[in-house]
Short mmCIF file of C-alpha atoms in Angstrom, two decimals:
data_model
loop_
_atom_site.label_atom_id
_atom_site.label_comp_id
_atom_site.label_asym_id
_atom_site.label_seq_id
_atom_site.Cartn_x
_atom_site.Cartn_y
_atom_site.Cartn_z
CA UNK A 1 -2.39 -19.10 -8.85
CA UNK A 2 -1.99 -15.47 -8.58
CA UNK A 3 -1.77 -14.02 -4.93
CA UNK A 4 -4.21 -10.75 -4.60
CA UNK A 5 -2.65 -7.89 -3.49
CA UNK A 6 -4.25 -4.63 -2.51
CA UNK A 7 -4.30 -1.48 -1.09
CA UNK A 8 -7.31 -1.75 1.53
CA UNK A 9 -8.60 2.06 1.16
CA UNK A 10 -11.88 3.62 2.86
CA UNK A 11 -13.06 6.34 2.49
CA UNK A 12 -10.46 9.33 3.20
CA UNK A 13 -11.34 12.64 5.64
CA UNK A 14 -10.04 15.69 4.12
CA UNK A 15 -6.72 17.20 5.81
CA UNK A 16 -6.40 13.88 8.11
CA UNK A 17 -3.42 11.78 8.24
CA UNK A 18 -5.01 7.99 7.47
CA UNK A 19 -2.91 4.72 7.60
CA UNK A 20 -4.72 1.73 5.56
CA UNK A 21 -3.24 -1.64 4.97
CA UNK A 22 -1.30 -3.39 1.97
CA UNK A 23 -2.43 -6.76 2.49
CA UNK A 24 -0.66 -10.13 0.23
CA UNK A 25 -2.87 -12.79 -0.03
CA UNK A 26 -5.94 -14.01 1.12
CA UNK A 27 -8.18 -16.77 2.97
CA UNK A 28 -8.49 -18.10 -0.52
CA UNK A 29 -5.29 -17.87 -2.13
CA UNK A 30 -2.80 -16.74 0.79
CA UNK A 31 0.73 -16.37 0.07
CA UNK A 32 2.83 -19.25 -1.05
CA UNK A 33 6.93 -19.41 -1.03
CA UNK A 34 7.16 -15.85 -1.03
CA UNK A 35 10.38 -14.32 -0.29
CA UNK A 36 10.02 -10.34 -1.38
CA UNK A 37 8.18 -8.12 -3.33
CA UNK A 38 8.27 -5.15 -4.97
CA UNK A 39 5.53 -2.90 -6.16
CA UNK A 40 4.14 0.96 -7.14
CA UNK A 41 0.88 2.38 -5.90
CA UNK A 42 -0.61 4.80 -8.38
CA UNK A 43 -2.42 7.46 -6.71
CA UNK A 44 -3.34 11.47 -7.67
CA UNK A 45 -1.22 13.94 -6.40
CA UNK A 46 -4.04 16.57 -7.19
CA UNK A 47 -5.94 15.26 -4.51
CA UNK A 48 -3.41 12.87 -2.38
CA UNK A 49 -0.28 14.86 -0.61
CA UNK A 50 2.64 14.02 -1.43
CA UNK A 51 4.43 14.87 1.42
CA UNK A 52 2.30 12.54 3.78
CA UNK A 53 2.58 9.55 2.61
CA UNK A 54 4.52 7.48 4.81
CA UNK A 55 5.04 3.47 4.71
CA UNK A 56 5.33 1.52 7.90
CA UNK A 57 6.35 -2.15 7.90
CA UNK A 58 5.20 -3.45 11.08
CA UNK A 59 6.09 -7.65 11.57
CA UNK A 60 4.15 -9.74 9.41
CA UNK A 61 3.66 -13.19 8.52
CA UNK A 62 5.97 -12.16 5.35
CA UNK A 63 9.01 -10.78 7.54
CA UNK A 64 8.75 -13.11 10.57
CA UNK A 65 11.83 -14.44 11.79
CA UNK A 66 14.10 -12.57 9.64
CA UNK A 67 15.35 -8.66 9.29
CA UNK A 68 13.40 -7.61 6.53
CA UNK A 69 14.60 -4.82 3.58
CA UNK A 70 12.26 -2.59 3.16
CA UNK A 71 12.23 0.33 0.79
CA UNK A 72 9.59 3.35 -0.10
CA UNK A 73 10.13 6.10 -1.96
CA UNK A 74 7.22 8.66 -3.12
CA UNK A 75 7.66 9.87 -6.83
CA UNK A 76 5.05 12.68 -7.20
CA UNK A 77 6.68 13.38 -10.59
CA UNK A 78 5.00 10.03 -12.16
CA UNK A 79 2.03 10.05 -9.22
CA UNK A 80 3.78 6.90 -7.68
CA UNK A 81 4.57 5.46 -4.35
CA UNK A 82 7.37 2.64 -4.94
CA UNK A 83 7.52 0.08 -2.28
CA UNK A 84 10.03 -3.50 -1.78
CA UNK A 85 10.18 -5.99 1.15
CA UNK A 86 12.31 -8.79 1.38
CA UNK A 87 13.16 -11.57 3.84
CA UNK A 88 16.66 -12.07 4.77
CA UNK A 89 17.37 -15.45 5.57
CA UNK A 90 17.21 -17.00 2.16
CA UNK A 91 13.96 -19.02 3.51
CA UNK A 92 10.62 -18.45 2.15
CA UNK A 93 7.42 -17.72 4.07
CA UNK A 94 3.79 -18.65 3.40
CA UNK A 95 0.53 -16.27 4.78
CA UNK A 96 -1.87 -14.03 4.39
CA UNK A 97 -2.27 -10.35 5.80
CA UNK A 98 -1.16 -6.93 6.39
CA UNK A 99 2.48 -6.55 5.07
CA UNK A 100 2.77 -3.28 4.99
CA UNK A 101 0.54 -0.01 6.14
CA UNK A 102 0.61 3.33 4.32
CA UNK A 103 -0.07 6.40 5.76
CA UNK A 104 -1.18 9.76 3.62
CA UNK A 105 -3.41 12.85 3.72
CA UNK A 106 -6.44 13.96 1.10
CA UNK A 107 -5.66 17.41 0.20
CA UNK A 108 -8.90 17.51 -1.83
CA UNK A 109 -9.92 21.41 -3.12
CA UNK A 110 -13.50 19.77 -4.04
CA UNK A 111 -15.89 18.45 -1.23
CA UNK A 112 -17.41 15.61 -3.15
CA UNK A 113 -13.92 14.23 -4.77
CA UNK A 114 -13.39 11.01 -5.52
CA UNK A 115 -9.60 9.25 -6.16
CA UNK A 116 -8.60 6.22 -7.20
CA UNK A 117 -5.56 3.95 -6.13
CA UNK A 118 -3.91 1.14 -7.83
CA UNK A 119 -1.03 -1.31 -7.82
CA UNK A 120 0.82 -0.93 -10.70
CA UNK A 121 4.20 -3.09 -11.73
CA UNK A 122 3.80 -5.90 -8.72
CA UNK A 123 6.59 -8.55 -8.62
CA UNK A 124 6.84 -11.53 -5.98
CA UNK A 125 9.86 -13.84 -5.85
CA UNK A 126 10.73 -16.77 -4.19
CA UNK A 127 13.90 -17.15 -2.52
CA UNK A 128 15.48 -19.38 -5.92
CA UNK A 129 14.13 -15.81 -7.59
CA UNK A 130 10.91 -17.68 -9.77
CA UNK A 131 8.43 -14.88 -9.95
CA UNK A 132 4.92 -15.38 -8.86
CA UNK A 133 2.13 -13.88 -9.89
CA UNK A 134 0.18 -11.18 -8.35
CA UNK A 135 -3.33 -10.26 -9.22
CA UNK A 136 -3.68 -6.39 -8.32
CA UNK A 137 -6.47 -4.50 -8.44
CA UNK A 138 -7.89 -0.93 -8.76
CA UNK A 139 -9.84 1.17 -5.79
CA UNK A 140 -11.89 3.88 -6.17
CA UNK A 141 -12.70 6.02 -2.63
CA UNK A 142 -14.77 9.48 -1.65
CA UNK A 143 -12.58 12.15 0.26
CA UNK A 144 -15.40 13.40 2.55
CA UNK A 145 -14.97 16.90 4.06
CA UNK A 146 -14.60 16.67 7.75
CA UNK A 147 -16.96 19.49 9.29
CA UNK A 148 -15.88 21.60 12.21
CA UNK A 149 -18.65 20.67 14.50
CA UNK A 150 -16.91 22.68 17.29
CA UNK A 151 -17.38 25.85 15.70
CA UNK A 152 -21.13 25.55 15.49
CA UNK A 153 -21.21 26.14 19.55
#
C-alpha cells in the first residue's frame, strides 16, 4: 500500500524558530523496502520565512547503518522546500518514524493567520529503483502571536 508521509506541524509562535518532524510511515502501514526518497513541502512564504527554514537529518530507522545523502534546498520563488534522502549501501530498510526534522520561523503580519503545508511531488524507491507509493497529505496550522508577558511588569 501507500506509505503516509507527513509534515507533523502544530501550531507555530510568531517570530520563533520551530523544528517539527517529517515522519515515513506509520504503526499501520510503516515503511517497507525503502531505500530513498525525495519530496517538496509547499508552504507560504507570505507568512513562513524563507530564510529559516533549515532541514536536519538526525539517524533514523531509514538511514541506519549506512551514510545517508541528504539534500534540501528552499525555493521561495515557487513557495517550496525540496528535500532527498538516500541509503548508501544498496540495502533497503523497513520502519516507521521521524526521518527528517525541519526547522522554520512564522513571520506572520496578521495575529490570527492561518498557513497551510503540504507534500507535494513525493517519490520512494527501493534499492532495484521500483517506486512506491506515498500517500501525502495537507496541514492546515494557526500562527499564534507570542505576547511579551515581561513587559507587562
Amino acid at each position: 500500500g501507500e506509505i503516509p508521509l507527513s509534515f507533523e506541524v502544530d501550531t507555530l509562535y510568531n517570530g520563533q524558530i520551530q523544528s517539527f518532524p517529517i515522519v515515513l510511515g506509520d504503526d499501520t502501514t510503516p515503511g517497507d523496502g525503502v531505500y530513498g526518497l525525495a519530496f517538496s513541502l509547499q508552504y507560504d512564504p507570505a507568512i513562513i520565512s524563507s530564510e529559516s527554514i533549515q532541514v536536519a537529518f538526525p539517524d533514523s530507522w531509514l538511514t541506519s547503518g549506512t551514510t545517508p545523502l541528504t539534500y534540501f534546498k528552499v525555493d521561495p520563488d515557487n513557495k517550496l522546500l525540496h528535500v532527498a534522502i538516500s541509503r548508501t549501501d544498496q540495502m533497503n530498510a523497513s520502519g516507521n518514524g521521524t526521518i527528517a526534522t525541519v526547522s522554520l520561523s512564522a513571520n506572520a503580519a496578521d495575529s490570527s493567520a492561518i498557513t497551510s503545508f503540504q507534500i507535494v511531488d513525493a517519490k520512494i524507491i527501493a534499492a532495484d529503483e521500483t517506486a512506491i507509493p506515498a500517500l501525502t497529505a495537507s496541514t492546515t496550522v494557526a500562527v499564534q502571536t507570542v505576547t511579551n508577558t515581561a513587559a507587562m511588569h
